Short mmCIF file of C-alpha atoms in Angstrom, two decimals:
data_model
loop_
_atom_site.label_atom_id
_atom_site.label_comp_id
_atom_site.label_asym_id
_atom_site.label_seq_id
_atom_site.Cartn_x
_atom_site.Cartn_y
_atom_site.Cartn_z
CA MET A 240 -0.12 0.04 -0.03
CA ARG A 241 1.37 3.45 -1.01
CA GLN A 242 2.37 5.37 2.29
CA PRO A 243 0.38 8.73 2.69
CA SER A 244 2.31 11.81 1.45
CA CYS A 245 4.28 13.84 3.97
CA LEU A 246 1.69 16.61 3.34
CA ALA A 247 -1.23 14.19 4.06
CA ARG A 248 0.44 13.11 7.39
CA TYR A 249 0.98 16.83 8.13
CA LEU A 250 -2.63 17.59 7.60
CA ALA A 251 -3.91 14.58 9.66
CA SER A 252 -1.76 15.62 12.64
CA ALA A 253 -3.06 19.24 12.20
CA ALA A 254 -6.50 18.29 12.15
CA VAL A 255 -6.36 16.18 15.21
CA ALA A 256 -4.66 18.89 17.17
CA ALA A 257 -7.11 21.62 16.06
CA ILE A 258 -10.04 19.33 16.74
CA LEU A 259 -8.82 18.76 20.22
CA ALA A 260 -8.34 22.48 20.89
CA VAL A 261 -11.62 23.45 19.24
CA GLY A 262 -14.12 20.68 19.08
CA LEU A 263 -13.24 19.01 22.33
CA GLY A 264 -11.91 21.77 24.31
CA GLY A 265 -8.84 19.78 24.93
CA CYS A 266 -5.58 20.40 26.62
CA GLN A 267 -3.73 23.61 25.36
CA THR A 268 -0.36 21.80 25.26
CA ALA A 269 -1.68 19.53 22.39
CA GLY A 270 0.46 19.53 19.30
CA MET A 271 -0.24 22.57 17.18
CA PRO A 272 -0.29 22.67 13.40
CA ASP A 273 3.33 22.89 11.99
CA ILE A 274 5.27 26.17 12.49
CA THR A 275 5.03 27.78 9.20
CA GLY A 276 8.60 29.03 8.27
CA SER A 277 11.81 28.34 9.87
CA VAL A 278 14.00 30.47 12.11
CA GLY A 279 15.36 31.44 8.82
CA ALA A 280 18.02 31.28 6.10
CA LYS A 281 20.15 33.50 8.21
CA ALA A 282 19.94 31.30 11.31
CA GLU A 283 19.78 27.92 9.95
CA ALA A 284 21.11 25.73 7.18
CA ARG A 285 18.53 25.13 4.42
CA PRO A 286 17.30 21.74 3.86
CA ASP A 287 18.61 19.97 0.98
CA ALA A 288 16.72 18.14 -1.71
CA ASP A 289 17.36 14.66 -0.50
CA PRO A 290 17.02 14.89 3.33
CA ARG A 291 18.15 11.25 4.10
CA ARG A 292 21.22 11.52 2.03
CA SER A 293 22.00 14.86 3.63
CA THR A 294 21.57 13.36 7.03
CA GLU A 295 24.12 10.75 6.23
CA ALA A 296 26.65 13.23 4.70
CA TYR A 297 26.42 15.95 7.35
CA GLY A 298 26.54 13.14 10.03
CA GLU A 299 29.75 11.91 8.74
CA ARG A 300 31.00 15.45 8.74
CA TYR A 301 29.75 16.11 12.15
CA ARG A 302 31.29 12.91 13.62
CA ALA A 303 34.65 13.73 12.11
CA ASN A 304 34.50 16.87 14.01
CA PRO A 305 31.83 17.37 16.60
CA LYS A 306 33.19 20.83 17.35
CA ASP A 307 32.54 22.06 13.85
CA ALA A 308 29.66 24.53 14.30
CA ASP A 309 28.54 24.52 10.77
CA ALA A 310 28.58 20.75 10.67
CA ALA A 311 26.59 20.55 13.83
CA LEU A 312 23.97 23.11 12.53
CA ARG A 313 23.59 21.20 9.25
CA TYR A 314 23.36 17.89 10.80
CA GLY A 315 20.82 19.21 13.27
CA GLN A 316 18.65 20.61 10.50
CA ALA A 317 18.94 17.37 8.51
CA LEU A 318 17.88 15.35 11.54
CA ARG A 319 14.83 17.61 12.01
CA THR A 320 13.91 17.27 8.40
CA THR A 321 13.86 13.50 8.71
CA GLY A 322 11.82 13.60 11.85
CA GLN A 323 14.66 12.59 14.21
CA ARG A 324 13.85 15.36 16.66
CA ALA A 325 15.30 14.01 19.90
CA GLN A 326 18.53 13.36 18.07
CA ALA A 327 18.57 16.92 16.60
CA VAL A 328 18.14 18.45 20.26
CA ALA A 329 21.10 16.22 21.51
CA VAL A 330 23.38 17.25 18.68
CA LEU A 331 22.56 20.92 18.90
CA GLU A 332 22.63 21.11 22.53
CA GLN A 333 26.16 19.84 22.50
CA ALA A 334 27.03 22.33 19.85
CA THR A 335 25.55 25.27 21.86
CA ILE A 336 27.73 24.05 24.84
CA ALA A 337 30.93 24.26 22.75
CA HIS A 338 29.86 27.48 21.00
CA PRO A 339 27.83 29.46 23.71
CA GLY A 340 27.73 32.62 21.81
CA ASN A 341 26.78 31.37 18.40
CA LYS A 342 23.29 32.76 17.70
CA ALA A 343 22.70 30.54 14.55
CA LEU A 344 23.19 27.60 16.60
CA LEU A 345 21.08 28.93 19.42
CA ALA A 346 18.39 29.56 16.85
CA GLY A 347 18.62 25.99 15.51
CA TYR A 348 18.59 24.44 18.98
CA GLY A 349 15.61 26.56 20.01
CA ARG A 350 13.68 25.37 16.99
CA ALA A 351 14.66 21.88 17.51
CA LEU A 352 13.50 22.08 21.20
CA ALA A 353 10.17 23.44 19.93
CA ASP A 354 9.86 20.51 17.45
CA ASN A 355 10.46 18.18 20.31
CA GLY A 356 7.76 19.68 22.65
CA ASN A 357 10.23 21.38 25.03
CA PHE A 358 8.26 24.75 24.63
CA GLN A 359 9.53 26.73 27.60
CA GLN A 360 13.15 25.69 27.07
CA ALA A 361 12.77 26.55 23.42
CA PHE A 362 11.39 29.98 24.18
CA ASP A 363 14.26 30.72 26.56
CA THR A 364 16.90 29.58 24.17
CA LEU A 365 15.46 31.59 21.30
CA THR A 366 15.53 34.57 23.45
CA ARG A 367 19.26 34.10 23.45
CA ALA A 368 19.36 33.79 19.79
CA HIS A 369 18.81 37.49 18.84
CA THR A 370 18.78 40.67 20.67
CA PRO A 371 16.22 43.53 21.28
CA ASP A 372 18.30 45.87 19.11
CA ASN A 373 18.48 43.34 16.35
CA PRO A 374 15.55 41.26 16.44
CA ASP A 375 14.92 38.39 14.01
CA TRP A 376 11.16 38.11 12.76
CA ARG A 377 11.57 34.46 12.28
CA ILE A 378 12.74 33.72 15.67
CA LEU A 379 9.87 36.03 17.11
CA SER A 380 7.39 33.96 15.15
CA VAL A 381 8.89 30.49 16.63
CA GLN A 382 8.75 32.06 20.00
CA GLY A 383 5.20 32.93 19.50
CA THR A 384 4.29 29.45 18.73
CA ALA A 385 6.18 28.28 21.85
CA LEU A 386 4.07 30.56 23.87
CA ASP A 387 0.93 29.31 22.07
CA GLN A 388 1.77 25.87 23.04
CA LEU A 389 2.11 26.85 26.61
CA GLY A 390 -1.43 28.43 26.51
CA ARG A 391 -0.02 31.95 26.70
CA HIS A 392 -1.93 33.16 23.57
CA ASP A 393 -2.09 36.95 24.34
CA GLU A 394 1.64 36.96 24.88
CA ALA A 395 2.22 34.95 21.80
CA ARG A 396 0.29 37.21 19.58
CA ARG A 397 2.58 40.19 20.94
CA TYR A 398 5.46 38.28 19.43
CA TYR A 399 3.71 37.74 16.21
CA ALA A 400 2.79 41.51 16.13
CA SER A 401 6.56 42.39 16.58
CA ALA A 402 7.41 39.97 13.83
CA LEU A 403 4.95 41.50 11.44
CA LYS A 404 6.37 45.02 12.14
CA ILE A 405 9.78 43.76 10.82
CA ALA A 406 8.17 41.71 8.09
CA PRO A 407 4.68 43.19 7.16
CA GLY A 408 2.31 40.80 5.65
CA GLU A 409 4.69 37.90 5.94
CA PRO A 410 2.32 34.79 5.22
CA SER A 411 4.35 32.35 7.57
CA VAL A 412 3.81 34.67 10.61
CA LEU A 413 0.22 35.33 9.68
CA SER A 414 -0.37 31.63 9.36
CA ASN A 415 1.05 31.09 12.91
CA LEU A 416 -1.14 33.86 14.19
CA GLY A 417 -4.15 32.39 12.59
CA MET A 418 -3.35 29.07 14.33
CA SER A 419 -3.05 30.83 17.51
CA TYR A 420 -6.72 31.84 17.18
CA VAL A 421 -7.57 28.21 16.51
CA LEU A 422 -6.04 27.17 19.86
CA SER A 423 -8.18 29.82 21.64
CA LYS A 424 -11.32 28.63 19.74
CA ASP A 425 -11.83 31.72 17.67
CA LEU A 426 -12.30 30.32 14.25
CA PRO A 427 -13.73 33.25 12.45
CA LYS A 428 -10.76 35.31 13.43
CA ALA A 429 -8.39 32.36 12.57
CA GLU A 430 -9.96 32.31 9.01
CA GLU A 431 -9.78 36.07 8.64
CA VAL A 432 -6.02 36.00 9.34
CA LEU A 433 -5.23 32.86 7.37
CA ARG A 434 -6.94 34.37 4.36
CA ARG A 435 -4.57 37.25 4.62
CA ALA A 436 -1.64 34.83 4.64
CA TYR A 437 -3.32 32.81 1.70
CA GLY A 438 -3.67 35.93 -0.34
CA SER A 439 0.18 36.36 -0.41
CA ALA A 440 2.20 35.36 -3.47
CA ASN A 441 4.67 33.94 -1.05
CA ALA A 442 2.27 31.61 0.80
CA ASP A 443 3.52 28.09 0.88
CA ALA A 444 1.51 24.76 1.01
CA ARG A 445 1.39 24.80 4.88
CA VAL A 446 -0.38 28.17 4.75
CA ARG A 447 -2.97 26.78 2.41
CA GLN A 448 -3.45 23.59 4.44
CA ASN A 449 -3.97 25.62 7.68
CA LEU A 450 -6.73 27.70 6.02
CA GLY A 451 -8.39 24.53 4.64
CA LEU A 452 -8.35 23.12 8.02
CA VAL A 453 -10.02 26.04 9.63
CA VAL A 454 -12.55 26.29 6.92
CA GLY A 455 -13.27 22.63 7.35
CA LEU A 456 -13.65 23.00 11.17
CA GLN A 457 -16.49 25.55 10.52
CA GLY A 458 -18.31 22.92 8.51
CA ARG A 459 -17.67 24.17 4.92
CA PHE A 460 -16.01 21.01 3.78
CA GLY A 461 -16.54 21.77 0.06
CA GLU A 462 -14.63 24.91 0.22
CA ALA A 463 -11.96 23.33 2.47
CA GLU A 464 -11.47 20.62 -0.08
CA THR A 465 -10.94 23.13 -2.89
CA ILE A 466 -8.34 24.90 -0.83
CA VAL A 467 -6.53 21.73 0.42
CA LYS A 468 -6.21 20.35 -3.25
CA ALA A 469 -4.70 23.54 -4.70
CA ASP A 470 -1.40 22.98 -6.43
CA LEU A 471 -1.01 19.44 -5.64
CA PRO A 472 -0.74 16.38 -8.00
CA ALA A 473 -4.12 14.54 -8.11
CA GLU A 474 -2.95 11.63 -6.05
CA GLU A 475 -1.54 13.83 -3.18
CA ALA A 476 -4.68 15.92 -3.41
CA ALA A 477 -6.92 12.98 -2.95
CA ALA A 478 -4.89 11.67 -0.22
CA ASN A 479 -5.06 15.07 1.61
CA VAL A 480 -8.85 15.37 1.26
CA ALA A 481 -9.29 11.82 2.54
CA TYR A 482 -7.29 12.61 5.62
CA LEU A 483 -9.18 15.92 6.14
CA LYS A 484 -12.38 14.17 5.89
CA ASP A 485 -11.54 11.51 8.21
CA MET A 486 -10.09 13.90 11.00
CA LEU A 487 -12.93 16.37 10.71
CA SER A 488 -15.43 13.50 11.10
CA ARG A 489 -13.82 12.76 14.35
CA LYS A 490 -14.24 16.07 15.95
CA GLU A 491 -16.83 14.97 18.40
CA SER A 492 -15.45 11.68 19.11
CA PRO A 493 -14.34 10.80 22.68
CA ARG A 494 -11.76 8.47 21.24
CA LEU A 495 -9.39 11.54 20.45
CA GLY A 496 -7.97 11.59 24.00
CA ALA A 497 -4.60 13.09 23.11
CA ALA A 498 -2.88 14.73 20.41
CA PRO A 499 -0.11 13.14 18.42
CA ALA A 500 3.18 12.98 19.86
CA GLU A 501 4.73 15.03 16.94
CA THR A 502 4.00 18.63 16.49
CA VAL A 503 3.10 19.70 13.08
CA GLY A 504 2.26 23.89 12.09
CA ARG A 505 4.83 25.99 11.45
CA SER A 506 9.22 24.51 9.22
#
């Protein structure tokens, strides 16, 4: 049997998380839709076309010299890309110990911690990754997501607002802000913000999927299906629609007692 696409798995996890937050009034520490955008090209190595091959290559380079900051950063990013979150945290933690002032490493480590569910530690680490006189909007956005995961939604939105002052209209930040409103059960506001993100020429697939999810959660499945299928090959589009339909059909089900272990919304 063909394995579901990465996007389909993403959508399924996002739907479960949002259903827990909205439909069941579940725990606010449940996994939130994936952080849209990364802590950025300035702060992190960009993932390569073949993540598994990159993981092997950067792993060899890192093991040859664990004190090589660039090798550690790239290896950590590759591990994150392939879902090896705990290992990414371990690698980047050791790198930040060896290079305590390296802000790129701190940014990568903070993002890995957020991926791994260590939200308070992620927030604290990311605070050290930039300075008030030289803030990074990408880091501010990820800090916002960490605060959202901690249930501190009003504070999170102040971080998104600060990020948007630096990068006005940035769709990844708007997407994160929209999912913040999902977690506080304000779906109309979430949709309003996500439509602003969706209208940007720079919006990526995750922005579209977040909007489709929010529209579906409000019962407009036909419209959600149209959004979810946009810009995808037919097979992947069908898989994503099937996952969305399945997850939304469970929103009142008591079987959804906990969110998936992995966090999905927003690199």
